[in-house]
CSV table of C-alpha atoms and ligand atoms in Angstrom, one decimal:
chain,number,residue,atom,x,y,z
A,1,MET,CA,19.0,120.0,-44.2
A,2,LYS,CA,19.0,116.2,-44.3
A,3,LYS,CA,15.5,114.7,-44.4
A,4,THR,CA,14.0,111.4,-45.3
A,5,ILE,CA,10.7,111.5,-47.2
A,6,ILE,CA,8.5,108.6,-48.1
A,7,ILE,CA,6.7,109.2,-51.4
A,8,THR,CA,3.9,106.7,-51.9
A,9,GLY,CA,2.8,105.8,-55.4
A,10,GLY,CA,6.1,107.1,-56.8
A,11,ALA,CA,6.0,104.6,-59.7
A,12,GLY,CA,2.8,106.0,-61.0
A,13,PHE,CA,2.1,108.9,-63.3
A,14,ILE,CA,2.2,111.9,-61.0
A,15,GLY,CA,4.3,110.2,-58.4
A,16,SER,CA,7.1,109.5,-60.8
A,17,HIS,CA,7.3,113.2,-61.7
A,18,VAL,CA,7.3,114.1,-58.0
A,19,VAL,CA,10.0,111.5,-57.2
A,20,ARG,CA,12.2,112.7,-60.1
A,21,LEU,CA,11.9,116.4,-59.1
A,22,PHE,CA,12.7,115.7,-55.4
A,23,VAL,CA,15.6,113.3,-56.2
A,24,LYS,CA,17.2,115.8,-58.6
A,25,LYS,CA,16.5,119.0,-56.7
A,26,TYR,CA,17.3,117.8,-53.1
A,27,PRO,CA,20.5,115.7,-53.1
A,28,ASP,CA,20.5,115.9,-49.3
A,29,TYR,CA,17.1,114.3,-48.9
A,30,ASN,CA,16.7,110.5,-48.9
A,31,ILE,CA,13.7,109.8,-51.1
A,32,VAL,CA,12.0,106.5,-50.4
A,33,ASN,CA,9.5,105.5,-53.1
A,34,LEU,CA,6.9,103.2,-51.6
A,35,ASP,CA,4.8,101.5,-54.3
A,36,ALA,CA,3.0,98.2,-54.7
A,37,LEU,CA,3.5,98.3,-58.5
A,38,THR,CA,-0.1,97.7,-59.5
A,39,TYR,CA,-1.0,97.8,-63.1
A,40,ALA,CA,-0.5,101.6,-62.9
A,41,GLY,CA,2.9,101.5,-61.3
A,42,ASN,CA,6.0,101.0,-63.5
A,43,LEU,CA,9.7,101.3,-62.5
A,44,GLU,CA,10.5,102.1,-66.2
A,45,ASN,CA,9.0,105.6,-65.3
A,46,LEU,CA,12.0,106.3,-63.1
A,47,LYS,CA,14.9,104.7,-65.1
A,48,ASP,CA,16.8,108.0,-65.3
A,49,ILE,CA,17.1,108.4,-61.5
A,50,GLN,CA,17.0,104.8,-60.3
A,51,ASP,CA,20.7,104.7,-59.5
A,52,ALA,CA,20.8,108.1,-57.7
A,53,PRO,CA,22.5,107.8,-54.2
A,54,ASN,CA,19.5,109.6,-52.5
A,55,TYR,CA,16.9,107.3,-54.0
A,56,THR,CA,15.5,104.0,-52.6
A,57,PHE,CA,12.6,101.9,-53.9
A,58,VAL,CA,10.5,99.8,-51.6
A,59,LYS,CA,7.8,97.5,-53.0
A,60,ALA,CA,4.9,97.3,-50.5
A,61,ASP,CA,1.2,97.5,-50.3
A,62,ILE,CA,-0.2,100.4,-48.2
A,63,VAL,CA,-3.1,98.1,-47.2
A,64,ASP,CA,-0.7,96.0,-45.2
A,65,ALA,CA,-0.6,97.8,-41.9
A,66,GLU,CA,2.2,95.7,-40.3
A,67,ARG,CA,4.5,96.3,-43.3
A,68,MET,CA,3.8,100.0,-43.1
A,69,ASP,CA,4.9,100.1,-39.5
A,70,GLU,CA,8.1,98.2,-40.3
A,71,ILE,CA,8.9,100.5,-43.2
A,72,PHE,CA,8.3,103.6,-41.0
A,73,LYS,CA,10.5,102.2,-38.2
A,74,GLU,CA,13.2,101.3,-40.7
A,75,TYR,CA,13.4,104.6,-42.6
A,76,LYS,CA,12.2,107.0,-39.9
A,77,PRO,CA,10.7,109.5,-42.4
A,78,ASP,CA,10.4,113.2,-41.5
A,79,GLY,CA,7.7,113.6,-44.2
A,80,VAL,CA,5.2,111.6,-46.2
A,81,ILE,CA,3.9,112.7,-49.6
A,82,HIS,CA,1.0,110.3,-50.2
A,83,LEU,CA,0.0,109.7,-53.8
A,84,ALA,CA,-0.6,106.0,-53.9
A,85,ALA,CA,-4.2,105.4,-54.9
A,86,GLU,CA,-6.5,103.6,-57.2
A,87,SER,CA,-7.0,106.6,-59.5
A,88,HIS,CA,-9.4,105.7,-62.4
A,89,VAL,CA,-13.1,106.6,-62.1
A,90,ASP,CA,-14.3,103.9,-64.6
A,91,ARG,CA,-12.5,101.2,-62.6
A,92,SER,CA,-14.1,102.5,-59.4
A,93,ILE,CA,-17.5,102.0,-61.0
A,94,SER,CA,-16.7,98.3,-61.7
A,95,ASP,CA,-14.9,97.6,-58.3
A,96,PRO,CA,-15.6,100.1,-55.6
A,97,LEU,CA,-14.1,98.0,-52.8
A,98,ALA,CA,-10.6,98.1,-54.4
A,99,PHE,CA,-10.8,101.9,-53.9
A,100,VAL,CA,-12.0,101.6,-50.3
A,101,ARG,CA,-9.0,99.3,-49.6
A,102,THR,CA,-6.2,101.4,-51.1
A,103,ASN,CA,-7.6,104.9,-50.9
A,104,VAL,CA,-9.3,104.7,-47.5
A,105,ILE,CA,-7.7,101.8,-45.5
A,106,GLY,CA,-4.3,102.4,-47.1
A,107,THR,CA,-4.4,106.1,-46.1
A,108,VAL,CA,-5.4,105.3,-42.5
A,109,ASN,CA,-2.6,102.8,-42.3
A,110,LEU,CA,-0.1,105.4,-43.3
A,111,LEU,CA,-1.5,107.9,-40.8
A,112,ASN,CA,-1.2,105.3,-38.1
A,113,SER,CA,2.4,104.4,-38.9
A,114,ALA,CA,3.3,108.1,-39.0
A,115,LYS,CA,1.5,108.8,-35.7
A,116,ALA,CA,3.3,105.8,-34.0
A,117,LEU,CA,6.7,107.2,-35.2
A,118,TRP,CA,6.1,110.9,-34.6
A,119,LYS,CA,3.7,111.1,-31.7
A,120,ASP,CA,6.2,112.2,-29.1
A,121,ASN,CA,7.5,115.1,-31.2
A,122,TYR,CA,5.7,116.3,-34.3
A,123,ASP,CA,8.1,119.2,-34.8
A,124,GLY,CA,9.4,119.3,-38.4
A,125,LYS,CA,7.1,116.4,-39.5
A,126,LEU,CA,4.5,116.5,-42.3
A,127,PHE,CA,1.9,114.2,-43.7
A,128,TYR,CA,1.0,115.6,-47.2
A,129,HIS,CA,-2.1,114.1,-48.9
A,130,VAL,CA,-2.3,114.5,-52.6
A,131,SER,CA,-6.0,114.6,-53.4
A,132,THR,CA,-8.4,115.6,-56.2
A,133,ASP,CA,-10.9,118.2,-57.2
A,134,GLU,CA,-13.5,115.4,-57.7
A,135,VAL,CA,-14.2,115.5,-53.9
A,136,TYR,CA,-16.2,118.6,-54.6
A,137,GLY,CA,-18.6,116.8,-56.9
A,138,THR,CA,-19.7,118.6,-60.0
A,139,LEU,CA,-20.1,122.3,-61.1
A,140,GLY,CA,-22.9,123.5,-63.3
A,141,GLU,CA,-22.2,125.8,-66.2
A,142,THR,CA,-20.6,128.5,-64.0
A,143,GLY,CA,-18.6,128.8,-60.8
A,144,LEU,CA,-15.3,127.4,-59.6
A,145,PHE,CA,-14.2,125.0,-56.9
A,146,GLU,CA,-12.8,126.9,-53.9
A,147,GLU,CA,-11.0,125.4,-50.9
A,148,THR,CA,-14.3,126.1,-49.0
A,149,THR,CA,-16.6,124.4,-51.5
A,150,PRO,CA,-18.4,121.6,-49.6
A,151,TYR,CA,-17.5,118.0,-50.3
A,152,ASP,CA,-20.1,116.3,-52.5
A,153,PRO,CA,-18.4,113.3,-54.3
A,154,ASN,CA,-20.4,111.4,-56.9
A,155,SER,CA,-18.2,108.4,-57.9
A,156,PRO,CA,-16.8,105.6,-55.8
A,157,TYR,CA,-13.4,107.0,-56.6
A,158,SER,CA,-14.1,110.5,-55.5
A,159,ALA,CA,-16.0,109.2,-52.4
A,160,SER,CA,-12.9,107.2,-51.4
A,161,LYS,CA,-10.7,110.3,-51.9
A,162,ALA,CA,-13.1,112.5,-49.9
A,163,SER,CA,-13.0,109.9,-47.2
A,164,SER,CA,-9.2,109.8,-47.1
A,165,ASP,CA,-9.1,113.6,-47.0
A,166,HIS,CA,-11.5,113.5,-44.0
A,167,PHE,CA,-9.3,111.0,-42.2
A,168,VAL,CA,-6.2,113.1,-42.7
A,169,ARG,CA,-8.0,116.2,-41.3
A,170,ALA,CA,-9.4,114.1,-38.4
A,171,TYR,CA,-5.9,112.9,-37.5
A,172,GLY,CA,-4.8,116.6,-37.4
A,173,GLU,CA,-7.7,117.6,-35.1
A,174,THR,CA,-7.6,114.5,-32.9
A,175,TYR,CA,-3.9,113.6,-32.6
A,176,GLY,CA,-2.2,116.8,-33.7
A,177,MET,CA,-0.9,115.2,-36.9
A,178,PRO,CA,0.8,118.0,-39.0
A,179,TYR,CA,-0.8,117.7,-42.4
A,180,VAL,CA,-1.5,119.5,-45.6
A,181,ILE,CA,-3.9,118.5,-48.4
A,182,THR,CA,-4.0,119.6,-52.0
A,183,ASN,CA,-6.9,119.1,-54.4
A,184,CYS,CA,-5.8,119.1,-58.0
A,185,SER,CA,-7.6,119.1,-61.4
A,186,ASN,CA,-7.0,116.7,-64.3
A,187,ASN,CA,-3.3,116.2,-65.1
A,188,TYR,CA,-1.8,115.2,-68.4
A,189,GLY,CA,1.8,114.6,-69.6
A,190,SER,CA,4.4,111.8,-70.0
A,191,PHE,CA,4.0,108.4,-68.2
A,192,GLN,CA,0.2,108.6,-67.8
A,193,PHE,CA,-1.4,105.2,-68.1
A,194,PRO,CA,-3.3,105.1,-71.4
A,195,GLU,CA,-6.7,104.4,-69.7
A,196,LYS,CA,-7.1,108.2,-69.1
A,197,LEU,CA,-8.5,110.4,-71.8
A,198,ILE,CA,-5.4,112.0,-73.4
A,199,PRO,CA,-3.0,109.1,-73.6
A,200,LEU,CA,-5.8,106.7,-74.5
A,201,PHE,CA,-6.8,108.8,-77.4
A,202,ILE,CA,-3.2,109.4,-78.6
A,203,ASN,CA,-2.7,105.6,-78.5
A,204,ASN,CA,-5.9,104.9,-80.3
A,205,ILE,CA,-5.2,107.4,-83.0
A,206,VAL,CA,-1.7,105.9,-83.6
A,207,ASN,CA,-3.4,102.5,-83.9
A,208,ASN,CA,-6.3,103.7,-86.0
A,209,LYS,CA,-8.8,102.6,-83.3
A,210,ASN,CA,-12.1,104.3,-82.4
A,211,LEU,CA,-12.0,107.3,-80.1
A,212,PRO,CA,-14.8,106.5,-77.5
A,213,VAL,CA,-16.4,109.8,-76.5
A,214,TYR,CA,-18.7,109.4,-73.5
A,215,GLY,CA,-22.2,110.8,-73.8
A,216,ASP,CA,-22.4,114.0,-75.9
A,217,GLY,CA,-18.7,115.0,-75.2
A,218,LYS,CA,-19.8,118.2,-73.6
A,219,TYR,CA,-18.2,117.5,-70.2
A,220,THR,CA,-15.6,120.0,-69.0
A,221,ARG,CA,-12.3,119.4,-67.3
A,222,ASP,CA,-9.5,121.8,-66.2
A,223,TRP,CA,-6.2,120.4,-67.5
A,224,LEU,CA,-2.8,120.9,-65.9
A,225,TYR,CA,0.6,119.8,-67.1
A,226,VAL,CA,1.9,117.2,-64.7
A,227,VAL,CA,5.3,118.9,-64.2
A,228,ASP,CA,3.4,121.9,-62.9
A,229,HIS,CA,1.6,119.8,-60.4
A,230,ALA,CA,4.9,118.4,-59.2
A,231,ARG,CA,6.2,121.9,-58.8
A,232,ALA,CA,3.2,122.8,-56.8
A,233,ILE,CA,3.6,119.8,-54.5
A,234,ASP,CA,7.3,120.8,-53.9
A,235,LEU,CA,6.2,124.3,-53.0
A,236,VAL,CA,3.3,123.2,-50.7
A,237,PHE,CA,5.5,120.6,-49.0
A,238,HIS,CA,8.1,123.2,-48.1
A,239,GLU,CA,6.1,126.4,-47.7
A,240,GLY,CA,2.4,125.4,-47.3
A,241,LYS,CA,0.6,126.3,-44.1
A,242,LEU,CA,0.1,123.3,-41.8
A,243,THR,CA,-3.5,122.0,-41.4
A,244,ASP,CA,-4.5,123.8,-44.5
A,245,THR,CA,-5.6,122.9,-48.0
A,246,TYR,CA,-4.8,124.3,-51.4
A,247,ASN,CA,-6.6,123.9,-54.7
A,248,ILE,CA,-4.3,123.4,-57.8
A,249,GLY,CA,-5.6,123.8,-61.3
A,250,GLY,CA,-4.5,124.9,-64.8
A,251,PHE,CA,-6.9,127.9,-65.4
A,252,ASN,CA,-7.6,125.8,-68.5
A,253,GLU,CA,-11.1,124.5,-69.1
A,254,TRP,CA,-11.9,122.4,-72.1
A,255,GLN,CA,-15.1,120.6,-73.2
A,256,ASN,CA,-13.9,117.0,-74.0
A,257,ILE,CA,-15.1,117.2,-77.6
A,258,ASP,CA,-13.2,120.4,-78.3
A,259,LEU,CA,-10.0,119.1,-76.7
A,260,ILE,CA,-10.3,115.8,-78.7
A,261,LYS,CA,-10.7,117.8,-82.0
A,262,VAL,CA,-7.5,119.8,-81.2
A,263,LEU,CA,-5.7,116.5,-80.3
A,264,CYS,CA,-6.9,115.0,-83.6
A,265,LYS,CA,-5.6,117.9,-85.6
A,266,ILE,CA,-2.1,117.9,-84.0
A,267,MET,CA,-1.9,114.1,-84.4
A,268,ASP,CA,-2.8,114.4,-88.2
A,269,LYS,CA,0.2,116.8,-88.6
A,270,LYS,CA,2.6,114.7,-86.5
A,271,LEU,CA,1.7,111.5,-88.2
A,272,GLY,CA,1.7,113.0,-91.7
A,273,ARG,CA,-1.9,112.0,-92.2
A,274,GLU,CA,-4.5,113.9,-94.2
A,275,GLU,CA,-6.2,116.6,-92.1
A,276,GLY,CA,-9.5,115.4,-90.6
A,277,SER,CA,-8.6,111.7,-90.7
A,278,SER,CA,-8.1,111.2,-87.0
A,279,ALA,CA,-11.4,113.0,-86.3
A,280,GLU,CA,-13.1,110.4,-88.3
A,281,LEU,CA,-12.3,107.9,-85.5
A,282,ILE,CA,-14.5,109.9,-83.1
A,283,THR,CA,-17.3,107.6,-81.9
A,284,TYR,CA,-19.9,108.6,-79.4
A,285,VAL,CA,-20.5,105.8,-76.8
A,286,LYS,CA,-22.6,105.1,-73.8
A,287,ASP,CA,-22.0,107.7,-71.0
A,288,ARG,CA,-20.1,107.0,-67.8
A,289,PRO,CA,-22.7,106.5,-65.0
A,290,GLY,CA,-22.8,109.5,-62.6
A,291,HIS,CA,-20.6,111.5,-65.0
A,292,ASP,CA,-19.6,114.8,-63.4
A,293,LEU,CA,-20.5,117.7,-65.8
A,294,ARG,CA,-17.8,120.2,-65.1
A,295,TYR,CA,-14.7,120.6,-62.9
A,296,ALA,CA,-12.9,123.9,-62.7
A,297,ILE,CA,-10.5,125.1,-60.0
A,298,ASP,CA,-10.0,128.5,-58.4
A,299,ALA,CA,-6.2,128.3,-57.9
A,300,ASN,CA,-5.9,131.8,-56.6
A,301,LYS,CA,-5.0,130.8,-53.0
A,302,ILE,CA,-1.8,128.9,-54.0
A,303,ASN,CA,-1.1,131.6,-56.5
A,304,LYS,CA,-1.3,134.5,-54.0
A,305,GLU,CA,0.1,132.8,-50.9
A,306,LEU,CA,2.9,130.7,-52.5
A,307,GLY,CA,3.4,132.3,-55.8
A,308,TRP,CA,2.6,129.2,-57.9
A,309,ALA,CA,1.3,129.4,-61.4
A,310,PRO,CA,1.5,126.9,-64.4
A,311,SER,CA,4.7,127.3,-66.3
A,312,VAL,CA,3.6,126.0,-69.7
A,313,THR,CA,0.6,126.9,-71.8
A,314,PHE,CA,-1.8,124.1,-72.8
A,315,GLU,CA,-0.6,124.2,-76.4
A,316,GLU,CA,3.0,123.7,-75.2
A,317,GLY,CA,2.1,121.0,-72.7
A,318,LEU,CA,0.0,119.1,-75.2
A,319,GLU,CA,2.7,119.2,-77.9
A,320,LYS,CA,5.3,118.0,-75.4
A,321,THR,CA,3.0,115.2,-74.3
A,322,ILE,CA,2.2,114.0,-77.8
A,323,ASP,CA,5.8,114.1,-78.8
A,324,TRP,CA,6.7,112.0,-75.7
A,325,TYR,CA,4.1,109.3,-76.5
A,326,LEU,CA,5.2,109.2,-80.1
A,327,ALA,CA,8.8,108.8,-79.1
A,328,ASN,CA,8.0,106.1,-76.5
A,329,GLU,CA,5.8,103.6,-78.3
A,330,GLU,CA,7.7,100.8,-76.6
A,331,TRP,CA,6.6,102.1,-73.2
A,332,LEU,CA,3.0,102.3,-74.5
A,333,GLU,CA,3.2,98.8,-75.9
A,334,SER,CA,4.6,97.3,-72.7
A,335,VAL,CA,1.9,98.9,-70.5
A,336,THR,CA,-1.0,98.1,-72.9
A,337,SER,CA,-0.2,94.4,-73.3
A,338,GLY,CA,-1.3,91.7,-70.9
A,339,ASN,CA,-4.0,92.5,-68.4
A,340,TYR,CA,-4.7,95.9,-69.9
A,341,ALA,CA,-5.9,94.4,-73.2
A,342,LYS,CA,-8.5,92.4,-71.2
A,343,TYR,CA,-9.6,95.6,-69.3
A,344,TYR,CA,-10.0,97.5,-72.5
A,345,GLU,CA,-12.2,94.8,-74.0
A,346,GLU,CA,-14.4,94.7,-70.9
A,347,MET,CA,-14.7,98.4,-70.5
A,348,TYR,CA,-15.5,99.4,-74.1
A,349,GLU,CA,-17.1,96.2,-75.5
A,350,GLY,CA,-20.8,96.9,-76.3
A,351,ARG,CA,-20.6,100.5,-75.1
B,1,LIG,P1,-1.7,106.3,-61.0
B,1,LIG,O1,-2.8,105.4,-61.0
B,1,LIG,O2,-0.9,106.7,-62.3
B,1,LIG,O3,-0.6,105.8,-60.0
B,1,LIG,C1,-0.9,105.3,-58.7
B,1,LIG,C2,0.3,104.6,-58.1
B,1,LIG,O4,0.0,104.1,-56.8
B,1,LIG,C3,0.9,103.4,-58.9
B,1,LIG,O5,2.3,103.5,-59.0
B,1,LIG,C4,0.4,102.2,-58.1
B,1,LIG,O6,1.3,101.1,-58.3
B,1,LIG,C5,0.4,102.8,-56.7
B,1,LIG,N1,-0.5,102.0,-55.8
B,1,LIG,C6,-1.8,101.7,-56.1
B,1,LIG,N2,-2.3,101.0,-55.1
B,1,LIG,C7,-1.3,100.9,-54.2
B,1,LIG,C8,-1.2,100.2,-52.9
B,1,LIG,N3,-2.3,99.6,-52.4
B,1,LIG,N4,-0.1,100.3,-52.2
B,1,LIG,C9,1.0,101.0,-52.7
B,1,LIG,N5,1.0,101.5,-53.9
B,1,LIG,C10,-0.2,101.5,-54.6
B,1,LIG,O7,-2.2,107.6,-60.3
B,1,LIG,P2,-1.9,109.2,-60.6
B,1,LIG,O8,-2.8,109.6,-61.7
B,1,LIG,O9,-0.5,109.4,-60.7
B,1,LIG,O10,-2.5,109.8,-59.3
B,1,LIG,C11,-1.6,110.0,-58.1
B,1,LIG,C12,-2.4,110.6,-57.0
B,1,LIG,O11,-2.8,111.9,-57.4
B,1,LIG,C13,-3.7,109.8,-56.6
B,1,LIG,O12,-3.8,109.9,-55.2
B,1,LIG,C14,-4.8,110.6,-57.3
B,1,LIG,O13,-6.0,110.5,-56.6
B,1,LIG,C15,-4.3,112.0,-57.3
B,1,LIG,N6,-4.7,112.9,-58.4
B,1,LIG,C16,-4.6,112.5,-59.7
B,1,LIG,C17,-5.0,113.4,-60.7
B,1,LIG,C18,-4.9,113.0,-62.2
B,1,LIG,O14,-5.3,113.7,-63.0
B,1,LIG,N7,-4.3,111.9,-62.5
B,1,LIG,C19,-5.5,114.6,-60.4
B,1,LIG,C20,-5.6,115.0,-59.0
B,1,LIG,C21,-5.2,114.1,-58.0
B,2,LIG,O1,-10.1,115.9,-61.8
B,2,LIG,C1,-9.0,115.1,-61.3
B,2,LIG,C2,-9.2,113.7,-61.7
B,2,LIG,O2,-9.0,113.6,-63.1
B,2,LIG,C3,-8.3,112.7,-61.0
B,2,LIG,O3,-8.6,112.7,-59.6
B,2,LIG,C4,-8.4,111.3,-61.5
B,2,LIG,O4,-7.5,110.4,-60.9
B,2,LIG,C5,-8.2,111.3,-63.0
B,2,LIG,O5,-8.4,110.0,-63.6
B,2,LIG,C6,-9.1,112.3,-63.7
B,2,LIG,O6,-10.5,111.9,-63.7
B,2,LIG,P1,-11.5,112.0,-65.0
B,2,LIG,O7,-12.5,111.1,-64.8
B,2,LIG,O8,-11.8,113.5,-65.2
B,2,LIG,O9,-10.4,111.6,-66.1
B,2,LIG,P2,-10.5,110.7,-67.4
B,2,LIG,O10,-9.3,110.9,-68.2
B,2,LIG,O11,-11.0,109.3,-67.1
B,2,LIG,O12,-11.7,111.4,-68.2
B,2,LIG,C7,-11.6,112.7,-68.6
B,2,LIG,C8,-13.0,113.1,-69.3
B,2,LIG,O13,-13.0,112.3,-70.6
B,2,LIG,C9,-14.2,112.7,-68.5
B,2,LIG,O14,-15.2,113.6,-68.8
B,2,LIG,C10,-14.6,111.3,-69.1
B,2,LIG,C11,-14.2,111.5,-70.6
B,2,LIG,N1,-13.8,110.2,-71.3
B,2,LIG,C12,-12.8,109.4,-70.6
B,2,LIG,C13,-12.4,108.2,-71.2
B,2,LIG,C14,-11.4,107.4,-70.5
B,2,LIG,C15,-14.3,109.8,-72.5
B,2,LIG,O15,-15.1,110.6,-73.1
B,2,LIG,N2,-13.9,108.7,-73.1
B,2,LIG,C16,-13.0,107.8,-72.5
B,2,LIG,O16,-12.7,106.7,-73.0
């Protein structure tokens, strides 16, 4: 069936994997990638599909309500997969308002434009919000986040994502907007901006720079290979229950320090360095304020209802990821030059 889908944030890390999957898998769909190209957005991420006949890129800021209305009127989407966001917790601590603008106001603008276009007939329409497990706050040593876990966000980033989730749900209740929300755990893989733990540490090891471990390094995250997240989004978009939410996770918990040691070991091998040399770069630094102790997802609902499960093991995914970064040093250099160098200095200086 012919469909037009607007994917927001398609030039970012996860968005570019979702755009690639949809463009390749659904030649009958028109895929419109709507992205403001902030520091985190990069059209290089989509070079391999940029000339596909079913792909269009539109540069626009979701905070601009009028522009969103124009774009929705022009492309008349049947569906929206909304990923555009400010996504880095540390940046949200320095500048919370930027997160309110994009993540809250931007999401409400998209909901309004979709409502204006669809309000007379919601049949076959879908607003899909891609969200995070951080909305649930933090776990203690045990337990898992379930779809019914109460929201309890701790950082400005997670508060803004929780707020946007609430707006999506409220538009469903109040205006009948057909929606679905997924809350996913930490992603890793190719094209991730090197401010996030795994690509940052790969880049620092390559350049023999310190590996800044926050606090005691005993924080736990549940890691998922980004291609598996994109597969889950495809499945939920096509088969998910309307007005429902699904948790997505890797069944793959790691304490930061253990993960970092594994990463160091693999990097020593790949770079032909003496075993233990990358680990010498580990430096314990001042903790992130409000640092959530542990995230871990119960992904049984999406597994049982839609048959989704991760397709690669962590060992395979990490190996592929490291190989990709080592083969794409130019990409790393281009995204880490300019403004990012300044950010790095400010974020880590004196920590
Ligand atoms: P990212 O920071 O890599 O990419 C964000 C994209 O959004 C960029 O292309 C950027 O240019 C675009 N963008 C930012 N502000 C915009 C604006 N005002 N208007 C239009 N475009 C704008 O983010 P990511 O890690 O790929 O995350 C994508 C989504 O998935 C986010 O909503 C995030 O909250 C969610 N998520 C991320 C993870 C993760 O581990 N990275 C996990 C769960 C959920
Ligand atoms: O759980 C999903 C979330 O995962 C997403 O919603 C976010 O967009 C994404 O950024 C990610 O958030 P985290 O804060 O968990 O990811 P980050 O890579 O920033 O940090 C992972 C862990 O590593 C966390 O415990 C903090 C720690 N850390 C991070 C950096 C950047 C360090 O110890 N040192 C660092 O320099």
